[in-house]
Coordinates of C-alpha atoms (C1' of nucleotides) in Angstrom, one line a residue:
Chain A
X1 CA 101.6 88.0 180.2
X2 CA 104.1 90.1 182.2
X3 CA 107.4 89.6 180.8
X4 CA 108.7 89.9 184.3
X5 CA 111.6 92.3 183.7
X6 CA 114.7 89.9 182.1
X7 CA 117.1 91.6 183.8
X8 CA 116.5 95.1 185.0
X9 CA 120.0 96.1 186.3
X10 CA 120.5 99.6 185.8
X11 CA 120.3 102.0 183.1
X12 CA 119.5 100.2 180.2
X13 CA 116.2 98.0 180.5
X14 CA 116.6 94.8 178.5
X15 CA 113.1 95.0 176.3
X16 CA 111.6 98.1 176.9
X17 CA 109.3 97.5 174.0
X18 CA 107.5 94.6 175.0
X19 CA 107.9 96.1 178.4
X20 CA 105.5 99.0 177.7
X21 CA 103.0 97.3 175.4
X22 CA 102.4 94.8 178.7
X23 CA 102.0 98.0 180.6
X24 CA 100.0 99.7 178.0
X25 CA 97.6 96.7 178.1
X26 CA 97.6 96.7 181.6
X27 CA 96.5 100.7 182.0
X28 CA 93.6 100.0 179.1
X29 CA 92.0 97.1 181.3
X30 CA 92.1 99.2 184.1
X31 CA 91.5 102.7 183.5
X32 CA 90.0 102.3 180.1
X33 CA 91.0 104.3 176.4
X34 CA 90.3 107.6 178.6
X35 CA 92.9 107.0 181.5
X36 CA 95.3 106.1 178.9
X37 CA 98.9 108.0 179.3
X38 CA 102.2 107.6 177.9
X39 CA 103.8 108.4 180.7
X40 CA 102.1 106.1 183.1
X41 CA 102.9 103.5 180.8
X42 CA 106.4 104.4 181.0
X43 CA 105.9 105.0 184.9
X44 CA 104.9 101.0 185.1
X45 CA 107.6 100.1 183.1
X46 CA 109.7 102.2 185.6
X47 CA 111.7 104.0 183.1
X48 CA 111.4 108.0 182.3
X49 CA 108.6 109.2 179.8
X50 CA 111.0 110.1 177.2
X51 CA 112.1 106.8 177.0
X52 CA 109.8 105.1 174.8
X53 CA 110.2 107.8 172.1
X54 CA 113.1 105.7 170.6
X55 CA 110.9 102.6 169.9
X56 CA 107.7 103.8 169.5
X57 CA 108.2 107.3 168.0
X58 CA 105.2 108.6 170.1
X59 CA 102.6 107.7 171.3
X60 CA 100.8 107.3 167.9
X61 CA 103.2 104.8 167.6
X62 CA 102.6 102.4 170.6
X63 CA 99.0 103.1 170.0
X64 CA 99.9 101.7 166.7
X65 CA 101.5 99.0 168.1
X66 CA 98.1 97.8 170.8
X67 CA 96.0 98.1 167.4
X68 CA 98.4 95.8 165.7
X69 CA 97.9 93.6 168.5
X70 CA 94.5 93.6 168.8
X71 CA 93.7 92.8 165.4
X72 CA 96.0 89.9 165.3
X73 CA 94.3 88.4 168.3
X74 CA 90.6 89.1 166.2
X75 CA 92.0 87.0 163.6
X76 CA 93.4 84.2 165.7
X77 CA 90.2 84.1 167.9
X78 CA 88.2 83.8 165.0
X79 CA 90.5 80.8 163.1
X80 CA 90.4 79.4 166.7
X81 CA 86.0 80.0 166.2
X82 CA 85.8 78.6 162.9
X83 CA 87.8 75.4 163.4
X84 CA 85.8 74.6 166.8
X85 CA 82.7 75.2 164.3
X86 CA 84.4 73.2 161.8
X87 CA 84.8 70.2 164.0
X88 CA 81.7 70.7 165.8
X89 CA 79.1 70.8 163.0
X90 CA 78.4 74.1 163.8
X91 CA 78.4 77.6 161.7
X92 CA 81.4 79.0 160.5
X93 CA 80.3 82.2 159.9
X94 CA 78.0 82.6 163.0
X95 CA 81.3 81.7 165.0
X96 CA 83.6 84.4 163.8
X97 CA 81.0 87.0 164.8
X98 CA 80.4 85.5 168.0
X99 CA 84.4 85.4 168.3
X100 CA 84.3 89.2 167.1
X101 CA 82.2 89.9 169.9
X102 CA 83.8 88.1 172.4
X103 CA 87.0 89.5 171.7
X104 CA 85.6 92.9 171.8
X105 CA 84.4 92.1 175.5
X106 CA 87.7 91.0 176.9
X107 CA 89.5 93.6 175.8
X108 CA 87.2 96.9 175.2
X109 CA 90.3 98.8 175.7
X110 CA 92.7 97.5 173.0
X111 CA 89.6 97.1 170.8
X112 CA 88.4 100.5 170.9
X113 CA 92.0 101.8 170.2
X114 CA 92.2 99.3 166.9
X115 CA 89.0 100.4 165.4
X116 CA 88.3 103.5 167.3
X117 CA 90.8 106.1 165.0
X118 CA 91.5 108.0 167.7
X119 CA 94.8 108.3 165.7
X120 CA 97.0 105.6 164.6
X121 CA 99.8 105.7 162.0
X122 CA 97.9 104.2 159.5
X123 CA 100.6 103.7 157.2
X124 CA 102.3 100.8 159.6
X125 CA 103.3 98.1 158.1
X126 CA 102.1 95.8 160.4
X127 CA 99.2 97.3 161.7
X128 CA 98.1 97.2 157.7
X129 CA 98.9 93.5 157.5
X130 CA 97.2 92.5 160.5
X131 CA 93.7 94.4 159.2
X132 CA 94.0 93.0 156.4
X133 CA 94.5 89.9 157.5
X134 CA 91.3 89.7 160.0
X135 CA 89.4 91.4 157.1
X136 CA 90.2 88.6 154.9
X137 CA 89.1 85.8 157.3
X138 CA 85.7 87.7 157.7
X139 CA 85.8 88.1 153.4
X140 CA 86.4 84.4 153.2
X141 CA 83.7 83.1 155.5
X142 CA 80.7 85.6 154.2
X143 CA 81.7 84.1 150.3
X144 CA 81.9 80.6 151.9
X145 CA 78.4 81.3 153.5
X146 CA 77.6 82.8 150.3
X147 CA 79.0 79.0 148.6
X148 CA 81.4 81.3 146.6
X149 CA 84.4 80.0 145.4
X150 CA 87.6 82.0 147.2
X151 CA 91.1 83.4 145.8
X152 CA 93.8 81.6 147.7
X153 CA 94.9 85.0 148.7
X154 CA 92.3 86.3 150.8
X155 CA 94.3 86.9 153.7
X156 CA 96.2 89.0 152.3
X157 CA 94.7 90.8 149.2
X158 CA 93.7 94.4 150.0
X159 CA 90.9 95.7 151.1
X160 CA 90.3 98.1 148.2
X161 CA 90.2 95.3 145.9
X162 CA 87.1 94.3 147.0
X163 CA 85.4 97.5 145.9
X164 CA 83.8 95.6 143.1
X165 CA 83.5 92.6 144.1
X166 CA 79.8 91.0 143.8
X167 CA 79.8 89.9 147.2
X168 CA 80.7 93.3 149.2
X169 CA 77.2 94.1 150.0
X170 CA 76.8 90.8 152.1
X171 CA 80.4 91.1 153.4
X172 CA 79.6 94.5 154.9
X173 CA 75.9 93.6 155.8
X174 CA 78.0 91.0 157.8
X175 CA 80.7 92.6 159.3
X176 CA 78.1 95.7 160.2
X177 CA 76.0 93.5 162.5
X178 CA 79.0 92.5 164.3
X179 CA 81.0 95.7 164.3
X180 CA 77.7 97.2 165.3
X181 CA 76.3 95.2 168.2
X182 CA 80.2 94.9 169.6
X183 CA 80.4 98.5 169.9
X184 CA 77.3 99.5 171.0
X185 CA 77.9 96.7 173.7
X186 CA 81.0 97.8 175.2
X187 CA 80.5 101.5 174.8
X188 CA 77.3 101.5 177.2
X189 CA 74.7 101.6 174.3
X190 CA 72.9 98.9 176.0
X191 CA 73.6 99.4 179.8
X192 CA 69.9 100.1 180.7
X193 CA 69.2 96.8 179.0
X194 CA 71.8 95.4 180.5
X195 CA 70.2 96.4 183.9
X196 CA 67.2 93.8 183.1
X197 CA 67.3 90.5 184.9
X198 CA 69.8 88.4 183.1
X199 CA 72.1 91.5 182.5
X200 CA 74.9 91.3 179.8
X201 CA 74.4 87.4 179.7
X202 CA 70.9 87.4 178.3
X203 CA 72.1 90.0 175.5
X204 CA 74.9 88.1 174.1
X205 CA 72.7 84.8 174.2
X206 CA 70.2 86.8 172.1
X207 CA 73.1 87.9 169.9
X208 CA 74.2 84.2 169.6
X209 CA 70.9 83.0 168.9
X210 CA 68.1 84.9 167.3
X211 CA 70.4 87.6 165.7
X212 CA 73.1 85.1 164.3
X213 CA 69.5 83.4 162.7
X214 CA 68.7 86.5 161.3
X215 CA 72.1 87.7 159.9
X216 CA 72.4 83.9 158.6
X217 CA 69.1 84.1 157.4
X218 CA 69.9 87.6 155.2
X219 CA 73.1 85.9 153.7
X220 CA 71.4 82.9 152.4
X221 CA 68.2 84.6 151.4
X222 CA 70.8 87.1 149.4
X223 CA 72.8 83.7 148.1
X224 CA 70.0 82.5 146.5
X225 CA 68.8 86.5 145.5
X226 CA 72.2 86.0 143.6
X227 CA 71.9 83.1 141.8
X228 CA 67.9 83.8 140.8
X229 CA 68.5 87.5 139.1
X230 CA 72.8 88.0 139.4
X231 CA 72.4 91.4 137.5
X232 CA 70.4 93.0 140.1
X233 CA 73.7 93.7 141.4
X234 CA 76.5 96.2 141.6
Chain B
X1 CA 74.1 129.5 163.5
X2 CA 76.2 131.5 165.2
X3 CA 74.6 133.1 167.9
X4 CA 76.6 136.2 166.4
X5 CA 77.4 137.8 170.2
X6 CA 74.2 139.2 171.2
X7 CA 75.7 142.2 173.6
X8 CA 79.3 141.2 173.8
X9 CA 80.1 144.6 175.8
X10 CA 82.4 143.8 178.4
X11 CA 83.1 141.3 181.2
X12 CA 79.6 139.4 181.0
X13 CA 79.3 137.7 178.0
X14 CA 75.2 137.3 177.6
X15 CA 74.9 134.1 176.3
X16 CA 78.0 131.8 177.2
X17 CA 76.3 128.9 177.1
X18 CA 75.0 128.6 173.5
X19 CA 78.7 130.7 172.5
X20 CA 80.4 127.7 174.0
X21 CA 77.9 125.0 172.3
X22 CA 78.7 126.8 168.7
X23 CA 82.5 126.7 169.4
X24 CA 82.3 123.2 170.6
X25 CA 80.8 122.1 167.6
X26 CA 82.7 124.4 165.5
X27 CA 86.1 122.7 166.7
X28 CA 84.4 118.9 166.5
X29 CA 83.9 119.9 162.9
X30 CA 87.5 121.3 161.8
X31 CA 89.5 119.1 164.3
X32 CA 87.6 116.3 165.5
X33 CA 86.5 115.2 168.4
X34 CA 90.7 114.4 169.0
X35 CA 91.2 118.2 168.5
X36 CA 88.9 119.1 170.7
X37 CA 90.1 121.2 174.2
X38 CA 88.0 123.0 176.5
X39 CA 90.5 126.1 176.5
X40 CA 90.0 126.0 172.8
X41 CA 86.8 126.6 172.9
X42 CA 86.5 129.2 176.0
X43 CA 89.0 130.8 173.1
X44 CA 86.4 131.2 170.6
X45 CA 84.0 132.3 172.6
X46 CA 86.6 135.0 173.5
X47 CA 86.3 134.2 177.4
X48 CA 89.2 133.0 179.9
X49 CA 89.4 129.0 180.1
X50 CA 87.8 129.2 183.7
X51 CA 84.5 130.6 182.6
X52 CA 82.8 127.9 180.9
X53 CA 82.8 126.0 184.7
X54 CA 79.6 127.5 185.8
X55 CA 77.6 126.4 183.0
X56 CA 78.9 123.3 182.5
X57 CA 80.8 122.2 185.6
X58 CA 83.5 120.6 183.9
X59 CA 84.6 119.5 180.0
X60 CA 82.3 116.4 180.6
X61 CA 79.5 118.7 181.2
X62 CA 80.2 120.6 177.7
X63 CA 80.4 117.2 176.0
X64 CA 76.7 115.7 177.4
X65 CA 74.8 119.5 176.1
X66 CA 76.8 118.3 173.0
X67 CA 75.8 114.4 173.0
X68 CA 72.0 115.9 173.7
X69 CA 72.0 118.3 170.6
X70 CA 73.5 115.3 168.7
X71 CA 70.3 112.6 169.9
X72 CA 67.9 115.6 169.6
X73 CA 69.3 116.4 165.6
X74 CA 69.0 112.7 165.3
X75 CA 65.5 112.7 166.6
X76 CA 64.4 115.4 164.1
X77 CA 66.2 114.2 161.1
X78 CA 64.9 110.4 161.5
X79 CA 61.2 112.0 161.6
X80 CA 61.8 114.4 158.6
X81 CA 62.7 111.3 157.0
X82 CA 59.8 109.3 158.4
X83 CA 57.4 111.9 157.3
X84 CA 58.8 111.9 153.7
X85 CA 59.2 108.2 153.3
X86 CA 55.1 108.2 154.4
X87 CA 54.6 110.9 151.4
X88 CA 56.7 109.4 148.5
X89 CA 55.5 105.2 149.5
X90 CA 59.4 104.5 150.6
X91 CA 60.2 102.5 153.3
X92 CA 60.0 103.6 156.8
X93 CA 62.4 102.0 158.3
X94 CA 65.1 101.7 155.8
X95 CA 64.3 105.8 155.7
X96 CA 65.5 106.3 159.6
X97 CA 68.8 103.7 158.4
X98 CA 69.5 106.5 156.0
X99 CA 69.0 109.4 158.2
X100 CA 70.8 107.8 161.0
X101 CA 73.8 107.6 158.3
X102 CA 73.5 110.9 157.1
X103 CA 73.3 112.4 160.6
X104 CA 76.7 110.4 161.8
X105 CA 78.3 111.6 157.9
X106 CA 77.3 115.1 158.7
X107 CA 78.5 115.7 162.0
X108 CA 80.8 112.9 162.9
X109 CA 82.4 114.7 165.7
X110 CA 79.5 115.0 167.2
X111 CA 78.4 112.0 166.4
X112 CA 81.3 110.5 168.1
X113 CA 80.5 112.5 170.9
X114 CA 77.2 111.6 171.8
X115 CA 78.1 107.6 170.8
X116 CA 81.7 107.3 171.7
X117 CA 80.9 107.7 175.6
X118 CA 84.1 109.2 176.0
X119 CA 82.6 109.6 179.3
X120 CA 79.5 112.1 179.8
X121 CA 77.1 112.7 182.4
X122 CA 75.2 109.4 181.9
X123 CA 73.0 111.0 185.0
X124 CA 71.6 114.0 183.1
X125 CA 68.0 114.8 182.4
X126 CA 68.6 115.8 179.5
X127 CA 70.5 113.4 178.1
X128 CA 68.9 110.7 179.0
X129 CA 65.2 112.0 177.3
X130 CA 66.7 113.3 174.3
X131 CA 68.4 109.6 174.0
X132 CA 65.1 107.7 175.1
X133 CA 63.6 109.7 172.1
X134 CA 65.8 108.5 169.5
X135 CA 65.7 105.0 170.7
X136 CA 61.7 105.2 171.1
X137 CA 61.7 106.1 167.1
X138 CA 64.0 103.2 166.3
X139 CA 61.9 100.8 168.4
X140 CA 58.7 102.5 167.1
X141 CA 60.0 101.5 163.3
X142 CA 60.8 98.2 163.9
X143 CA 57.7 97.3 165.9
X144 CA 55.9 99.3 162.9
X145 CA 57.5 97.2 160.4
X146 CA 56.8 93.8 161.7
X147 CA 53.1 94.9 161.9
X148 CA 53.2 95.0 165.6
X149 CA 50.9 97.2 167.9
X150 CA 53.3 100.0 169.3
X151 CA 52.4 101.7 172.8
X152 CA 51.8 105.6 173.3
X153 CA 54.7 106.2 175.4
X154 CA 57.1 104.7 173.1
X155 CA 59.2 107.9 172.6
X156 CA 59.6 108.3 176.7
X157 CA 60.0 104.8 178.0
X158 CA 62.9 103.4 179.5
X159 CA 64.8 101.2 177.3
X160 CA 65.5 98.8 180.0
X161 CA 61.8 98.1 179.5
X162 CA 62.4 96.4 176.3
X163 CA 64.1 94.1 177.7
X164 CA 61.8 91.5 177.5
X165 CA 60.5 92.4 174.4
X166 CA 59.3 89.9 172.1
X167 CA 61.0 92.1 169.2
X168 CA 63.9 93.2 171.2
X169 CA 65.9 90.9 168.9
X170 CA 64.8 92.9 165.7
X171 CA 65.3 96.1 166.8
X172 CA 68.7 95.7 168.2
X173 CA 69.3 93.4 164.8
X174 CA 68.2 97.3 162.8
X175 CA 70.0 99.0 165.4
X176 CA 73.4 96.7 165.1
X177 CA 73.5 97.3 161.1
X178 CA 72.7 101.0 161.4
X179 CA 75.0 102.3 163.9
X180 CA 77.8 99.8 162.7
X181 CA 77.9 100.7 159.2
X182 CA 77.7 104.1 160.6
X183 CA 80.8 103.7 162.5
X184 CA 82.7 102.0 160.4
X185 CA 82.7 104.6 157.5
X186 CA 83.3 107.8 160.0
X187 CA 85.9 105.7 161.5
X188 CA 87.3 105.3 158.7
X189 CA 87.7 101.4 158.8
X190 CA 85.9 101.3 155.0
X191 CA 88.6 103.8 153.8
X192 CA 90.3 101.5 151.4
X193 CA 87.6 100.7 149.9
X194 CA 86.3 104.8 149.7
X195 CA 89.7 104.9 147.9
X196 CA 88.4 103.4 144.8
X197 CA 86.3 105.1 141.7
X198 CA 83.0 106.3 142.7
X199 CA 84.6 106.6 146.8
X200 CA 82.2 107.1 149.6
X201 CA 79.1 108.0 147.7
X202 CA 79.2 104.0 146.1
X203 CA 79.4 103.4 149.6
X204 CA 76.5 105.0 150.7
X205 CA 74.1 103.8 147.2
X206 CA 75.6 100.2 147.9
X207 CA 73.9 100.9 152.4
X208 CA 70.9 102.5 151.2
X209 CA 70.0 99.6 148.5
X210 CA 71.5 96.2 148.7
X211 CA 71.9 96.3 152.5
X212 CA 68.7 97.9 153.2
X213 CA 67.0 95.1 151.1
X214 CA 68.6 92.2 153.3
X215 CA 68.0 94.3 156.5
X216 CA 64.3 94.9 155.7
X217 CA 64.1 90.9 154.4
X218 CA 65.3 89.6 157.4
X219 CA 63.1 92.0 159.9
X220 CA 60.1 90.5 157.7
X221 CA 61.0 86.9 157.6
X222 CA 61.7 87.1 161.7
X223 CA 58.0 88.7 161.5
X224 CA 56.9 85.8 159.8
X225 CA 58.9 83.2 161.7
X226 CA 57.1 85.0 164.5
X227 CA 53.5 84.3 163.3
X228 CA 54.6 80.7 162.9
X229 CA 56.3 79.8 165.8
X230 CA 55.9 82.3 168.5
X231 CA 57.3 80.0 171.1
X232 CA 60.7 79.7 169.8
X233 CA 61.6 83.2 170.8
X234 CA 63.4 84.6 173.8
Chain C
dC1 C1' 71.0 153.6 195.7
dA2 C1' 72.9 149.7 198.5
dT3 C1' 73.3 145.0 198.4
dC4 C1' 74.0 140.6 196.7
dA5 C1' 74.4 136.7 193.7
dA6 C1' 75.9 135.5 189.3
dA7 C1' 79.4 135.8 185.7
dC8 C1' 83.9 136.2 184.6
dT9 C1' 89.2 136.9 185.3
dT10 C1' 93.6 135.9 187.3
dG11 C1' 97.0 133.0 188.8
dA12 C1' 98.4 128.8 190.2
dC13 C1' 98.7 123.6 190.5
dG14 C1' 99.8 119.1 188.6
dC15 C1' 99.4 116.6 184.7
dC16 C1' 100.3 115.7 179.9
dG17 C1' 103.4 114.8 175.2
dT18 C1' 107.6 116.0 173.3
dC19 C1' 112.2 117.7 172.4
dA20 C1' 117.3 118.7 173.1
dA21 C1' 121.3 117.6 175.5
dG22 C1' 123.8 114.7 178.3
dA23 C1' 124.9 110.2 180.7
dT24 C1' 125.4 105.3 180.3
dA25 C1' 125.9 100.7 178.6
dA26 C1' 126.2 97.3 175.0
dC27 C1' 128.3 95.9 170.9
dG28 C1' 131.6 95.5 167.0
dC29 C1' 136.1 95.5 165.7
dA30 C1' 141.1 96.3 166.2
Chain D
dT1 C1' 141.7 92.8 175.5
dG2 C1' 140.7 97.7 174.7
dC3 C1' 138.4 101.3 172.3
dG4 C1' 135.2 103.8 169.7
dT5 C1' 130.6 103.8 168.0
dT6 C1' 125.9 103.5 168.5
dA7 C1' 121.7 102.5 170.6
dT8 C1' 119.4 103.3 174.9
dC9 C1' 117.9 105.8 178.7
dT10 C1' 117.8 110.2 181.9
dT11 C1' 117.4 115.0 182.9
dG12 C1' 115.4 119.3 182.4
dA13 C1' 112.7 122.2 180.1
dC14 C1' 108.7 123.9 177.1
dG15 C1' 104.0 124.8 176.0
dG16 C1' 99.3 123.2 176.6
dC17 C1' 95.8 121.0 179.1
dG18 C1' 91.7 120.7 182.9
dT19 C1' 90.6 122.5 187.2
dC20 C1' 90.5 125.1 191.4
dA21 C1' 90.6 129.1 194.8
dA22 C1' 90.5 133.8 195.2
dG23 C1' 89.5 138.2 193.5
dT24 C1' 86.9 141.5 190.2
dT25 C1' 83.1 143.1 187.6
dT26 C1' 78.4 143.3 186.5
dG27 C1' 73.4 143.1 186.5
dA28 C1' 69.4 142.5 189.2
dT29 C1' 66.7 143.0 193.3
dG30 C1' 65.1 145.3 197.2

DNA sequence: CATCAAACTTGACGCCGTCAAGATAACGCA
DNA sequence: TGCGTTATCTTGACGGCGTCAAGTTTGATG
């Protein structure tokens, strides 16, 4: 994880880049989104604050960059999630929320700066590609709950293409849940539950049990909703 | 309002406090709450950046009077809704989901504010009861529509009493949905799909109907999963 | 009217992000 | 190999931020 300095010799660092998103990852597990500065970033990476304006613009742009990031890491978490499911008879969709959640917990910091818009150059490239790429996982596994056939693009269509699409109300019923319960978690929403006996623990096992029941529960209910009276819809 | 200056005449201001809450809240609604300065404020209020310290301590001080007015609106506009869902035969419930939506969509600064925990004084009277409050109503609702008995007190007791609460998993299941959807779309993580023909307000129609039908589904078939196998919970 | 506490100002401190100008090092090409 | 070009990094400065200590003004209380 630390990149370890290749070879810091004088004035020229070697990959200040990589350099500064380590420490930028490292000041957002410590201090939190709130403690989060450019220049100690650049103070950790033991180069002058106006040294990272050359890769990352400002810091917009590495902020950019730790979204970009983090939502690559969702979407590999929650491949990782679904193949485990896959193998282990479990559910598919039930695992990527659980991974969403998880994911969300070992990193409140990075998370919070991917989906918290407190900013972020949202015309990146690859912060647009890596959204859209963790949307499309969580677009494919709601239709596959839904046992709705899926475009061999999903991972990379856009977003706003989805606008119409039949299955959008379950998708964001879905992804509301998780987004929902994730953020309320790490952003204290739940600390006096958490104070209870059992703490943290005995909320995500709920989450993980009765509330991945009920959110399967809704999908399937709305599946067969679907199939019983389709032009309710829309 | 705007408090309007009620005997602005020279050094002593009158009312700093509730000038300062109106700026606050003035700049969370042109800038956002990543626009938003102390100094700025104190500015508006046409006072030096030092005075607002006695009345609020410190910037975190200024932002837990505004996270209190944002739980207290909350409060009132989930009731209002209450009341006229009672009058027209709507749904309880899914009437709060709507008012907490159209709270968050009217004021997301504030909004953001009172959720975001940017850090606030987590220790404040105030606060705390105003947030005990909304969370009562929530509870209240759910318990209501699973056709459980609901206790007196439910709008001052601790939350962390709920933690072993039979229904616990519904109301944090209502709670996950609302506040993420909630998120999401001031967050503007649903703004490609705002982008297309009928924008946010298809949005909103698609929350209040189809997701509202699968959230109050799924809080009545955990009621009746309830009746039938009370044991499997917890 | 004298006194005193509360309310507010002034000035300063250290931090922040960013910019312009200069120093340095790596790289391509002769 | 040597030289120029270009990317990289430093230095120093700017304005703005939150906050504190000390001083000033005001309204209230006796």
């Amino acid at each position: 994880m630390d990149t370890k300095v290749s070879k810091r010799g004088g004035y020229h660092h070697g990959d200040l880049r990589q350099a500064m998103i380590d420490a930028a990852e490292a000041v957002l597990a410590e201090k939190g989104v709130g403690g989060f500065t450019l220049r100690e970033c650049a103070r950790r990476a033991g180069v002058s604050p106006a040294a990272p304006a050359h890769h990352f613009g400002n810091l917009v742009g590495l902020l950019t960059a730790i979204a970009t990031l983090g939502f690559d890491d969702l979407s590999q978490e929650m491949e990782t999630a679904v193949a485990k499911a896959q193998a282990s008879g479990g559910d598919r969709l039930a695992a990527i929320c659980e991974a969403y959640l998880a994911v969300a917990l070992a990193r409140p910091g990075r998370f919070r700066v991917a989906f918290g818009r407190l900013g972020l150059k949202n015309n990146d490239e690859e912060l647009r590609r890596a959204a859209i790429r963790a949307f499309g996982i969580l677009v494919r596994e709601t239709k596959l709950a839904l046992g709705h056939e899926i475009d061999s693009d999903v991972l990379t269509r856009l977003p706003s293409s989805y606008a119409g699409d039949l299955d959008l109300a379950e998708i964001l019923f879905v992804w509301s849940v998780t987004h929902g319960f994730s953020t309320m978690l790490i952003d204290g929403q739940l600390a006096p539950l958490e104070m209870q006996p059992g703490g943290r623990g005995r909320l995500i096992a709920l989450y993980s049990g009765r509330l991945m029941e009920m959110l399967l529960a809704a999908v399937r209910a709305s599946a067969s909703l679907t199939l019983a009276n389709p032009a309710s819809h829309g």
